[in-house]
Amino acid sequence: GAGVSQSPSNKVTEKGKDVELRCDPISGHTALYWYRQSLGQGLEFLIYFQGNSAPDKSGLPSDRFSAERTGGSVSTLTIQRTQQEDSAVYLCASRPAGRGYEQYFGPGTRLTVT
Amino acid sequence: GEDVEQSLFLSVREGDSSVINCTYTDSSSTYLYWYKQEPGAGLQLLTYIFSNMDMKQDQRLTVLLNKKDKHLSLRIADTQTGDSAIYFCAERGQTGANNLFFGTGTRLTVIP
């Protein structure tokens, strides 16, 4: 079946612009995560959605970052007034209900802020 | 907070065994995971081990967990060129934790 998809695959933007990154999770998966992968560093947790519960935003690095998940499916991560340090690969993962903690990752969006 | 550490690089010859090591700090970890990331692709779950186990074997993969030393390893037997990738160790903290904590990843290069 279809896996997690993300768009765009690459995004180059100028410093100060806003960007939106999209994630389509696996159909039926109830949990959705956003992570950031910077060069030479591990994955950094950003935000977590579970069903209709309030999202866990504890990993968002600043108030320039926000995310939504509409209808319990597609999610959008928005970064306002982008900075060069926001350059990274942004990974989305989804997880089915009741399956231990197996997260299924998308291919990521590579964001470059110039 | 949780800290997961891995060495950044490992090179092995094709056919040899690879051992990728990971240390973590959270003694309440419940599950520990190994993910593989190939170029341009997302992370693929390879295997995981529950914290009350000390070994798990799955075909060419063997996971060893030393909970006392908070040390996790992944052994790949008969390493092939297709095993070249970045391998991430991850841990889930106490039950109820929402996310995983990942190491920096170890880039495995298999030399033909």
JSON list of C-alpha atoms in Angstrom, two decimals:
[
{"chain": "A", "resi": 1, "resn": "GLY", "atom": "CA", "xyz": [0.00, 0.00, 0.00]},
{"chain": "A", "resi": 2, "resn": "ALA", "atom": "CA", "xyz": [0.95, 3.65, -0.18]},
{"chain": "A", "resi": 3, "resn": "GLY", "atom": "CA", "xyz": [3.41, 4.88, 2.37]},
{"chain": "A", "resi": 4, "resn": "VAL", "atom": "CA", "xyz": [3.78, 8.28, 3.98]},
{"chain": "A", "resi": 5, "resn": "SER", "atom": "CA", "xyz": [4.22, 10.97, 1.36]},
{"chain": "A", "resi": 6, "resn": "GLN", "atom": "CA", "xyz": [5.60, 14.45, 1.76]},
{"chain": "A", "resi": 7, "resn": "SER", "atom": "CA", "xyz": [5.68, 17.47, -0.49]},
{"chain": "A", "resi": 8, "resn": "PRO", "atom": "CA", "xyz": [7.58, 19.20, -1.79]},
{"chain": "A", "resi": 9, "resn": "SER", "atom": "CA", "xyz": [10.64, 16.98, -1.79]},
{"chain": "A", "resi": 10, "resn": "ASN", "atom": "CA", "xyz": [12.89, 20.02, -1.98]},
{"chain": "A", "resi": 11, "resn": "LYS", "atom": "CA", "xyz": [12.21, 23.63, -1.10]},
{"chain": "A", "resi": 12, "resn": "VAL", "atom": "CA", "xyz": [14.57, 26.57, -1.48]},
{"chain": "A", "resi": 13, "resn": "THR", "atom": "CA", "xyz": [13.38, 29.82, 0.05]},
{"chain": "A", "resi": 14, "resn": "GLU", "atom": "CA", "xyz": [14.77, 33.20, 0.92]},
{"chain": "A", "resi": 15, "resn": "LYS", "atom": "CA", "xyz": [15.36, 34.20, 4.49]},
{"chain": "A", "resi": 16, "resn": "GLY", "atom": "CA", "xyz": [12.28, 35.86, 5.92]},
{"chain": "A", "resi": 17, "resn": "LYS", "atom": "CA", "xyz": [9.74, 34.06, 3.75]},
{"chain": "A", "resi": 18, "resn": "ASP", "atom": "CA", "xyz": [7.10, 31.67, 5.06]},
{"chain": "A", "resi": 19, "resn": "VAL", "atom": "CA", "xyz": [7.01, 28.02, 3.96]},
{"chain": "A", "resi": 20, "resn": "GLU", "atom": "CA", "xyz": [4.47, 25.23, 4.22]},
{"chain": "A", "resi": 21, "resn": "LEU", "atom": "CA", "xyz": [5.43, 21.58, 4.20]},
{"chain": "A", "resi": 22, "resn": "ARG", "atom": "CA", "xyz": [2.83, 18.89, 3.65]},
{"chain": "A", "resi": 23, "resn": "CYS", "atom": "CA", "xyz": [2.51, 15.34, 4.97]},
{"chain": "A", "resi": 24, "resn": "ASP", "atom": "CA", "xyz": [0.06, 12.68, 3.85]},
{"chain": "A", "resi": 25, "resn": "PRO", "atom": "CA", "xyz": [0.14, 9.86, 6.39]},
{"chain": "A", "resi": 26, "resn": "ILE", "atom": "CA", "xyz": [-0.75, 6.25, 5.75]},
{"chain": "A", "resi": 27, "resn": "SER", "atom": "CA", "xyz": [-4.52, 5.93, 5.58]},
{"chain": "A", "resi": 28, "resn": "GLY", "atom": "CA", "xyz": [-6.00, 4.94, 8.91]},
{"chain": "A", "resi": 29, "resn": "HIS", "atom": "CA", "xyz": [-2.94, 5.83, 10.97]},
{"chain": "A", "resi": 30, "resn": "THR", "atom": "CA", "xyz": [-4.05, 7.75, 14.02]},
{"chain": "A", "resi": 31, "resn": "ALA", "atom": "CA", "xyz": [-0.76, 9.28, 15.13]},
{"chain": "A", "resi": 32, "resn": "LEU", "atom": "CA", "xyz": [1.38, 11.71, 13.15]},
{"chain": "A", "resi": 33, "resn": "TYR", "atom": "CA", "xyz": [4.80, 13.13, 13.99]},
{"chain": "A", "resi": 34, "resn": "TRP", "atom": "CA", "xyz": [7.05, 15.82, 12.60]},
{"chain": "A", "resi": 35, "resn": "TYR", "atom": "CA", "xyz": [10.82, 15.61, 13.08]},
{"chain": "A", "resi": 36, "resn": "ARG", "atom": "CA", "xyz": [13.70, 17.74, 11.89]},
{"chain": "A", "resi": 37, "resn": "GLN", "atom": "CA", "xyz": [17.00, 16.23, 10.73]},
{"chain": "A", "resi": 38, "resn": "SER", "atom": "CA", "xyz": [19.91, 18.62, 10.61]},
{"chain": "A", "resi": 39, "resn": "LEU", "atom": "CA", "xyz": [23.28, 17.78, 9.07]},
{"chain": "A", "resi": 40, "resn": "GLY", "atom": "CA", "xyz": [25.33, 15.65, 11.44]},
{"chain": "A", "resi": 41, "resn": "GLN", "atom": "CA", "xyz": [22.60, 15.53, 14.05]},
{"chain": "A", "resi": 42, "resn": "GLY", "atom": "CA", "xyz": [19.94, 13.06, 14.98]},
{"chain": "A", "resi": 43, "resn": "LEU", "atom": "CA", "xyz": [16.27, 13.54, 14.47]},
{"chain": "A", "resi": 44, "resn": "GLU", "atom": "CA", "xyz": [14.75, 16.27, 16.57]},
{"chain": "A", "resi": 45, "resn": "PHE", "atom": "CA", "xyz": [11.13, 15.81, 17.59]},
{"chain": "A", "resi": 46, "resn": "LEU", "atom": "CA", "xyz": [8.92, 18.76, 16.71]},
{"chain": "A", "resi": 47, "resn": "ILE", "atom": "CA", "xyz": [5.24, 17.94, 17.20]},
{"chain": "A", "resi": 48, "resn": "TYR", "atom": "CA", "xyz": [2.88, 14.99, 17.64]},
{"chain": "A", "resi": 49, "resn": "PHE", "atom": "CA", "xyz": [-0.79, 14.55, 16.77]},
{"chain": "A", "resi": 50, "resn": "GLN", "atom": "CA", "xyz": [-2.95, 11.75, 18.13]},
{"chain": "A", "resi": 51, "resn": "GLY", "atom": "CA", "xyz": [-6.54, 11.51, 16.99]},
{"chain": "A", "resi": 52, "resn": "ASN", "atom": "CA", "xyz": [-8.62, 14.40, 18.25]},
{"chain": "A", "resi": 53, "resn": "SER", "atom": "CA", "xyz": [-6.40, 15.11, 21.24]},
{"chain": "A", "resi": 54, "resn": "ALA", "atom": "CA", "xyz": [-4.54, 18.38, 21.64]},
{"chain": "A", "resi": 55, "resn": "PRO", "atom": "CA", "xyz": [-1.18, 18.09, 19.86]},
{"chain": "A", "resi": 56, "resn": "ASP", "atom": "CA", "xyz": [2.08, 17.76, 21.79]},
{"chain": "A", "resi": 57, "resn": "LYS", "atom": "CA", "xyz": [3.97, 20.84, 20.65]},
{"chain": "A", "resi": 58, "resn": "SER", "atom": "CA", "xyz": [6.80, 20.49, 23.14]},
{"chain": "A", "resi": 59, "resn": "GLY", "atom": "CA", "xyz": [9.47, 20.08, 20.46]},
{"chain": "A", "resi": 60, "resn": "LEU", "atom": "CA", "xyz": [8.72, 23.17, 18.39]},
{"chain": "A", "resi": 61, "resn": "PRO", "atom": "CA", "xyz": [11.88, 25.32, 18.55]},
{"chain": "A", "resi": 62, "resn": "SER", "atom": "CA", "xyz": [10.17, 28.71, 18.38]},
{"chain": "A", "resi": 63, "resn": "ASP", "atom": "CA", "xyz": [6.81, 30.37, 17.83]},
{"chain": "A", "resi": 64, "resn": "ARG", "atom": "CA", "xyz": [7.68, 30.70, 14.14]},
{"chain": "A", "resi": 65, "resn": "PHE", "atom": "CA", "xyz": [6.86, 27.00, 13.83]},
{"chain": "A", "resi": 66, "resn": "SER", "atom": "CA", "xyz": [3.30, 25.70, 13.80]},
{"chain": "A", "resi": 67, "resn": "ALA", "atom": "CA", "xyz": [1.48, 22.66, 12.49]},
{"chain": "A", "resi": 68, "resn": "GLU", "atom": "CA", "xyz": [-2.03, 21.60, 11.77]},
{"chain": "A", "resi": 69, "resn": "ARG", "atom": "CA", "xyz": [-3.67, 18.29, 11.06]},
{"chain": "A", "resi": 70, "resn": "THR", "atom": "CA", "xyz": [-6.94, 18.59, 9.24]},
{"chain": "A", "resi": 71, "resn": "GLY", "atom": "CA", "xyz": [-9.63, 15.92, 9.48]},
{"chain": "A", "resi": 72, "resn": "GLY", "atom": "CA", "xyz": [-7.24, 13.59, 11.28]},
{"chain": "A", "resi": 73, "resn": "SER", "atom": "CA", "xyz": [-5.29, 13.00, 8.10]},
{"chain": "A", "resi": 74, "resn": "VAL", "atom": "CA", "xyz": [-3.12, 15.47, 6.17]},
{"chain": "A", "resi": 75, "resn": "SER", "atom": "CA", "xyz": [-0.77, 17.67, 8.16]},
{"chain": "A", "resi": 76, "resn": "THR", "atom": "CA", "xyz": [0.93, 20.94, 7.29]},
{"chain": "A", "resi": 77, "resn": "LEU", "atom": "CA", "xyz": [4.02, 22.28, 9.04]},
{"chain": "A", "resi": 78, "resn": "THR", "atom": "CA", "xyz": [4.40, 26.03, 8.65]},
{"chain": "A", "resi": 79, "resn": "ILE", "atom": "CA", "xyz": [7.58, 27.97, 9.30]},
{"chain": "A", "resi": 80, "resn": "GLN", "atom": "CA", "xyz": [7.17, 31.74, 9.35]},
{"chain": "A", "resi": 81, "resn": "ARG", "atom": "CA", "xyz": [9.96, 34.24, 8.67]},
{"chain": "A", "resi": 82, "resn": "THR", "atom": "CA", "xyz": [12.43, 31.47, 7.85]},
{"chain": "A", "resi": 83, "resn": "GLN", "atom": "CA", "xyz": [15.99, 31.72, 9.11]},
{"chain": "A", "resi": 84, "resn": "GLN", "atom": "CA", "xyz": [19.11, 30.01, 7.76]},
{"chain": "A", "resi": 85, "resn": "GLU", "atom": "CA", "xyz": [19.25, 27.76, 10.79]},
{"chain": "A", "resi": 86, "resn": "ASP", "atom": "CA", "xyz": [15.88, 26.33, 9.73]},
{"chain": "A", "resi": 87, "resn": "SER", "atom": "CA", "xyz": [17.64, 24.60, 6.82]},
{"chain": "A", "resi": 88, "resn": "ALA", "atom": "CA", "xyz": [17.19, 20.86, 7.40]},
{"chain": "A", "resi": 89, "resn": "VAL", "atom": "CA", "xyz": [15.28, 17.83, 6.25]},
{"chain": "A", "resi": 90, "resn": "TYR", "atom": "CA", "xyz": [11.80, 17.77, 7.75]},
{"chain": "A", "resi": 91, "resn": "LEU", "atom": "CA", "xyz": [10.48, 14.25, 8.24]},
{"chain": "A", "resi": 92, "resn": "CYS", "atom": "CA", "xyz": [6.94, 13.18, 8.86]},
{"chain": "A", "resi": 93, "resn": "ALA", "atom": "CA", "xyz": [5.97, 9.82, 10.35]},
{"chain": "A", "resi": 94, "resn": "SER", "atom": "CA", "xyz": [2.68, 8.13, 11.08]},
{"chain": "A", "resi": 95, "resn": "ARG", "atom": "CA", "xyz": [1.74, 5.28, 13.35]},
{"chain": "A", "resi": 96, "resn": "PRO", "atom": "CA", "xyz": [-1.25, 2.98, 13.46]},
{"chain": "A", "resi": 97, "resn": "ALA", "atom": "CA", "xyz": [-3.27, 2.60, 16.64]},
{"chain": "A", "resi": 98, "resn": "GLY", "atom": "CA", "xyz": [-2.25, -0.21, 18.94]},
{"chain": "A", "resi": 99, "resn": "ARG", "atom": "CA", "xyz": [0.97, -1.15, 17.13]},
{"chain": "A", "resi": 100, "resn": "GLY", "atom": "CA", "xyz": [3.63, -0.79, 19.74]},
{"chain": "A", "resi": 101, "resn": "TYR", "atom": "CA", "xyz": [5.55, 2.23, 18.65]},
{"chain": "A", "resi": 102, "resn": "GLU", "atom": "CA", "xyz": [6.34, 1.52, 15.02]},
{"chain": "A", "resi": 103, "resn": "GLN", "atom": "CA", "xyz": [6.58, 4.81, 13.21]},
{"chain": "A", "resi": 104, "resn": "TYR", "atom": "CA", "xyz": [6.51, 4.84, 9.41]},
{"chain": "A", "resi": 105, "resn": "PHE", "atom": "CA", "xyz": [8.49, 7.67, 7.89]},
{"chain": "A", "resi": 106, "resn": "GLY", "atom": "CA", "xyz": [8.07, 9.66, 4.72]},
{"chain": "A", "resi": 107, "resn": "PRO", "atom": "CA", "xyz": [11.01, 10.58, 2.47]},
{"chain": "A", "resi": 108, "resn": "GLY", "atom": "CA", "xyz": [11.24, 14.07, 3.94]},
{"chain": "A", "resi": 109, "resn": "THR", "atom": "CA", "xyz": [11.32, 17.62, 2.61]},
{"chain": "A", "resi": 110, "resn": "ARG", "atom": "CA", "xyz": [14.74, 19.19, 2.26]},
{"chain": "A", "resi": 111, "resn": "LEU", "atom": "CA", "xyz": [14.42, 22.87, 3.14]},
{"chain": "A", "resi": 112, "resn": "THR", "atom": "CA", "xyz": [17.19, 25.28, 2.22]},
{"chain": "A", "resi": 113, "resn": "VAL", "atom": "CA", "xyz": [16.98, 28.85, 3.41]},
{"chain": "A", "resi": 114, "resn": "THR", "atom": "CA", "xyz": [19.27, 31.21, 1.49]},
{"chain": "B", "resi": 1, "resn": "GLY", "atom": "CA", "xyz": [16.63, 15.13, 28.92]},
{"chain": "B", "resi": 2, "resn": "GLU", "atom": "CA", "xyz": [17.27, 11.95, 27.02]},
{"chain": "B", "resi": 3, "resn": "ASP", "atom": "CA", "xyz": [20.55, 11.62, 25.18]},
{"chain": "B", "resi": 4, "resn": "VAL", "atom": "CA", "xyz": [21.30, 8.96, 22.57]},
{"chain": "B", "resi": 5, "resn": "GLU", "atom": "CA", "xyz": [24.82, 8.69, 21.17]},
{"chain": "B", "resi": 6, "resn": "GLN", "atom": "CA", "xyz": [26.32, 6.83, 18.26]},
{"chain": "B", "resi": 7, "resn": "SER", "atom": "CA", "xyz": [29.60, 6.98, 16.41]},
{"chain": "B", "resi": 8, "resn": "LEU", "atom": "CA", "xyz": [29.20, 8.75, 13.09]},
{"chain": "B", "resi": 9, "resn": "PHE", "atom": "CA", "xyz": [31.01, 6.41, 10.69]},
{"chain": "B", "resi": 10, "resn": "LEU", "atom": "CA", "xyz": [31.73, 2.71, 10.21]},
{"chain": "B", "resi": 11, "resn": "SER", "atom": "CA", "xyz": [33.39, 0.98, 7.26]},
{"chain": "B", "resi": 12, "resn": "VAL", "atom": "CA", "xyz": [33.41, -2.77, 6.75]},
{"chain": "B", "resi": 13, "resn": "ARG", "atom": "CA", "xyz": [34.32, -5.14, 3.93]},
{"chain": "B", "resi": 14, "resn": "GLU", "atom": "CA", "xyz": [31.60, -7.00, 2.11]},
{"chain": "B", "resi": 15, "resn": "GLY", "atom": "CA", "xyz": [30.95, -10.34, 3.78]},
{"chain": "B", "resi": 16, "resn": "ASP", "atom": "CA", "xyz": [32.24, -9.24, 7.18]},
{"chain": "B", "resi": 17, "resn": "SER", "atom": "CA", "xyz": [30.03, -8.54, 10.18]},
{"chain": "B", "resi": 18, "resn": "SER", "atom": "CA", "xyz": [29.14, -4.96, 11.12]},
{"chain": "B", "resi": 19, "resn": "VAL", "atom": "CA", "xyz": [28.52, -3.87, 14.68]},
{"chain": "B", "resi": 20, "resn": "ILE", "atom": "CA", "xyz": [26.88, -0.51, 15.27]},
{"chain": "B", "resi": 21, "resn": "ASN", "atom": "CA", "xyz": [26.83, 0.73, 18.84]},
{"chain": "B", "resi": 22, "resn": "CYS", "atom": "CA", "xyz": [24.56, 3.09, 20.71]},
{"chain": "B", "resi": 23, "resn": "THR", "atom": "CA", "xyz": [24.42, 4.42, 24.24]},
{"chain": "B", "resi": 24, "resn": "TYR", "atom": "CA", "xyz": [21.50, 6.12, 25.90]},
{"chain": "B", "resi": 25, "resn": "THR", "atom": "CA", "xyz": [20.87, 7.84, 29.18]},
{"chain": "B", "resi": 26, "resn": "ASP", "atom": "CA", "xyz": [17.20, 7.27, 29.99]},
{"chain": "B", "resi": 27, "resn": "SER", "atom": "CA", "xyz": [17.00, 4.33, 32.38]},
{"chain": "B", "resi": 28, "resn": "SER", "atom": "CA", "xyz": [13.22, 4.23, 32.00]},
{"chain": "B", "resi": 29, "resn": "SER", "atom": "CA", "xyz": [13.40, 3.42, 28.29]},
{"chain": "B", "resi": 30, "resn": "THR", "atom": "CA", "xyz": [10.74, 0.92, 27.33]},
{"chain": "B", "resi": 31, "resn": "TYR", "atom": "CA", "xyz": [11.53, 0.17, 23.71]},
{"chain": "B", "resi": 32, "resn": "LEU", "atom": "CA", "xyz": [14.71, 0.65, 21.72]},
{"chain": "B", "resi": 33, "resn": "TYR", "atom": "CA", "xyz": [14.78, 0.74, 17.95]},
{"chain": "B", "resi": 34, "resn": "TRP", "atom": "CA", "xyz": [17.06, 0.54, 14.97]},
{"chain": "B", "resi": 35, "resn": "TYR", "atom": "CA", "xyz": [16.12, 2.44, 11.83]},
{"chain": "B", "resi": 36, "resn": "LYS", "atom": "CA", "xyz": [17.85, 2.43, 8.44]},
{"chain": "B", "resi": 37, "resn": "GLN", "atom": "CA", "xyz": [17.94, 5.44, 6.14]},
{"chain": "B", "resi": 38, "resn": "GLU", "atom": "CA", "xyz": [19.02, 5.02, 2.55]},
{"chain": "B", "resi": 39, "resn": "PRO", "atom": "CA", "xyz": [19.96, 8.07, 0.45]},
{"chain": "B", "resi": 40, "resn": "GLY", "atom": "CA", "xyz": [16.94, 10.22, -0.38]},
{"chain": "B", "resi": 41, "resn": "ALA", "atom": "CA", "xyz": [14.58, 7.98, 1.56]},
{"chain": "B", "resi": 42, "resn": "GLY", "atom": "CA", "xyz": [12.79, 8.12, 4.86]},
{"chain": "B", "resi": 43, "resn": "LEU", "atom": "CA", "xyz": [13.69, 6.02, 7.85]},
{"chain": "B", "resi": 44, "resn": "GLN", "atom": "CA", "xyz": [12.79, 2.36, 7.69]},
{"chain": "B", "resi": 45, "resn": "LEU", "atom": "CA", "xyz": [12.23, 0.44, 10.90]},
{"chain": "B", "resi": 46, "resn": "LEU", "atom": "CA", "xyz": [14.61, -2.53, 10.98]},
{"chain": "B", "resi": 47, "resn": "THR", "atom": "CA", "xyz": [13.96, -4.00, 14.37]},
{"chain": "B", "resi": 48, "resn": "TYR", "atom": "CA", "xyz": [13.18, -3.13, 17.94]},
{"chain": "B", "resi": 49, "resn": "ILE", "atom": "CA", "xyz": [13.73, -4.66, 21.35]},
{"chain": "B", "resi": 50, "resn": "PHE", "atom": "CA", "xyz": [11.73, -4.36, 24.51]},
{"chain": "B", "resi": 51, "resn": "SER", "atom": "CA", "xyz": [13.71, -3.26, 27.53]},
{"chain": "B", "resi": 52, "resn": "ASN", "atom": "CA", "xyz": [13.21, -6.52, 29.42]},
{"chain": "B", "resi": 53, "resn": "MET", "atom": "CA", "xyz": [15.00, -8.48, 26.71]},
{"chain": "B", "resi": 54, "resn": "ASP", "atom": "CA", "xyz": [18.74, -8.71, 26.23]},
{"chain": "B", "resi": 55, "resn": "MET", "atom": "CA", "xyz": [18.90, -10.14, 22.74]},
{"chain": "B", "resi": 56, "resn": "LYS", "atom": "CA", "xyz": [16.78, -10.35, 19.63]},
{"chain": "B", "resi": 57, "resn": "GLN", "atom": "CA", "xyz": [17.69, -12.02, 16.37]},
{"chain": "B", "resi": 58, "resn": "ASP", "atom": "CA", "xyz": [16.03, -11.50, 13.03]},
{"chain": "B", "resi": 59, "resn": "GLN", "atom": "CA", "xyz": [17.74, -13.16, 10.05]},
{"chain": "B", "resi": 60, "resn": "ARG", "atom": "CA", "xyz": [21.06, -11.34, 9.57]},
{"chain": "B", "resi": 61, "resn": "LEU", "atom": "CA", "xyz": [20.32, -8.84, 12.33]},
{"chain": "B", "resi": 62, "resn": "THR", "atom": "CA", "xyz": [21.14, -9.35, 16.00]},
{"chain": "B", "resi": 63, "resn": "VAL", "atom": "CA", "xyz": [20.29, -6.74, 18.61]},
{"chain": "B", "resi": 64, "resn": "LEU", "atom": "CA", "xyz": [22.01, -6.85, 21.98]},
{"chain": "B", "resi": 65, "resn": "LEU", "atom": "CA", "xyz": [20.84, -4.77, 24.92]},
{"chain": "B", "resi": 66, "resn": "ASN", "atom": "CA", "xyz": [22.86, -4.21, 28.07]},
{"chain": "B", "resi": 67, "resn": "LYS", "atom": "CA", "xyz": [20.40, -2.35, 30.22]},
{"chain": "B", "resi": 68, "resn": "LYS", "atom": "CA", "xyz": [22.83, -1.94, 33.12]},
{"chain": "B", "resi": 69, "resn": "ASP", "atom": "CA", "xyz": [25.30, -0.09, 30.90]},
{"chain": "B", "resi": 70, "resn": "LYS", "atom": "CA", "xyz": [22.54, 1.48, 28.74]},
{"chain": "B", "resi": 71, "resn": "HIS", "atom": "CA", "xyz": [24.22, 0.09, 25.66]},
{"chain": "B", "resi": 72, "resn": "LEU", "atom": "CA", "xyz": [22.51, -1.16, 22.53]},
{"chain": "B", "resi": 73, "resn": "SER", "atom": "CA", "xyz": [24.17, -2.73, 19.51]},
{"chain": "B", "resi": 74, "resn": "LEU", "atom": "CA", "xyz": [23.12, -3.89, 16.08]},
{"chain": "B", "resi": 75, "resn": "ARG", "atom": "CA", "xyz": [25.12, -6.66, 14.42]},
{"chain": "B", "resi": 76, "resn": "ILE", "atom": "CA", "xyz": [24.66, -7.26, 10.72]},
{"chain": "B", "resi": 77, "resn": "ALA", "atom": "CA", "xyz": [26.04, -10.61, 9.61]},
{"chain": "B", "resi": 78, "resn": "ASP", "atom": "CA", "xyz": [27.50, -11.11, 6.12]},
{"chain": "B", "resi": 79, "resn": "THR", "atom": "CA", "xyz": [27.26, -7.40, 5.34]},
{"chain": "B", "resi": 80, "resn": "GLN", "atom": "CA", "xyz": [26.31, -6.61, 1.76]},
{"chain": "B", "resi": 81, "resn": "THR", "atom": "CA", "xyz": [26.76, -3.45, -0.32]},
{"chain": "B", "resi": 82, "resn": "GLY", "atom": "CA", "xyz": [23.00, -2.91, -0.07]},
{"chain": "B", "resi": 83, "resn": "ASP", "atom": "CA", "xyz": [23.44, -2.49, 3.67]},
{"chain": "B", "resi": 84, "resn": "SER", "atom": "CA", "xyz": [25.28, 0.80, 3.09]},
{"chain": "B", "resi": 85, "resn": "ALA", "atom": "CA", "xyz": [23.08, 3.42, 4.74]},
{"chain": "B", "resi": 86, "resn": "ILE", "atom": "CA", "xyz": [22.73, 5.49, 7.89]},
{"chain": "B", "resi": 87, "resn": "TYR", "atom": "CA", "xyz": [21.56, 3.54, 10.91]},
{"chain": "B", "resi": 88, "resn": "PHE", "atom": "CA", "xyz": [19.72, 5.33, 13.69]},
{"chain": "B", "resi": 89, "resn": "CYS", "atom": "CA", "xyz": [19.29, 4.11, 17.22]},
{"chain": "B", "resi": 90, "resn": "ALA", "atom": "CA", "xyz": [16.17, 5.43, 18.97]},
{"chain": "B", "resi": 91, "resn": "GLU", "atom": "CA", "xyz": [14.61, 5.00, 22.35]},
{"chain": "B", "resi": 92, "resn": "ARG", "atom": "CA", "xyz": [11.17, 5.55, 23.73]},
{"chain": "B", "resi": 93, "resn": "GLY", "atom": "CA", "xyz": [11.13, 6.77, 27.26]},
{"chain": "B", "resi": 94, "resn": "GLN", "atom": "CA", "xyz": [8.71, 5.87, 29.96]},
{"chain": "B", "resi": 95, "resn": "THR", "atom": "CA", "xyz": [5.32, 4.48, 29.01]},
{"chain": "B", "resi": 96, "resn": "GLY", "atom": "CA", "xyz": [3.17, 7.27, 27.72]},
{"chain": "B", "resi": 97, "resn": "ALA", "atom": "CA", "xyz": [5.99, 9.19, 26.07]},
{"chain": "B", "resi": 98, "resn": "ASN", "atom": "CA", "xyz": [4.78, 10.56, 22.79]},
{"chain": "B", "resi": 99, "resn": "ASN", "atom": "CA", "xyz": [7.93, 10.50, 20.74]},
{"chain": "B", "resi": 100, "resn": "LEU", "atom": "CA", "xyz": [11.19, 8.72, 20.13]},
{"chain": "B", "resi": 101, "resn": "PHE", "atom": "CA", "xyz": [14.65, 10.12, 20.85]},
{"chain": "B", "resi": 102, "resn": "PHE", "atom": "CA", "xyz": [17.11, 9.44, 18.08]},
{"chain": "B", "resi": 103, "resn": "GLY", "atom": "CA", "xyz": [20.86, 9.25, 17.95]},
{"chain": "B", "resi": 104, "resn": "THR", "atom": "CA", "xyz": [22.91, 11.09, 15.33]},
{"chain": "B", "resi": 105, "resn": "GLY", "atom": "CA", "xyz": [23.02, 8.06, 13.08]},
{"chain": "B", "resi": 106, "resn": "THR", "atom": "CA", "xyz": [25.98, 5.90, 12.02]},
{"chain": "B", "resi": 107, "resn": "ARG", "atom": "CA", "xyz": [26.90, 5.97, 8.36]},
{"chain": "B", "resi": 108, "resn": "LEU", "atom": "CA", "xyz": [27.81, 2.42, 7.35]},
{"chain": "B", "resi": 109, "resn": "THR", "atom": "CA", "xyz": [29.94, 2.05, 4.24]},
{"chain": "B", "resi": 110, "resn": "VAL", "atom": "CA", "xyz": [30.39, -1.42, 2.83]},
{"chain": "B", "resi": 111, "resn": "ILE", "atom": "CA", "xyz": [33.53, -1.84, 0.76]},
{"chain": "B", "resi": 112, "resn": "PRO", "atom": "CA", "xyz": [33.23, -4.38, -2.07]}
]
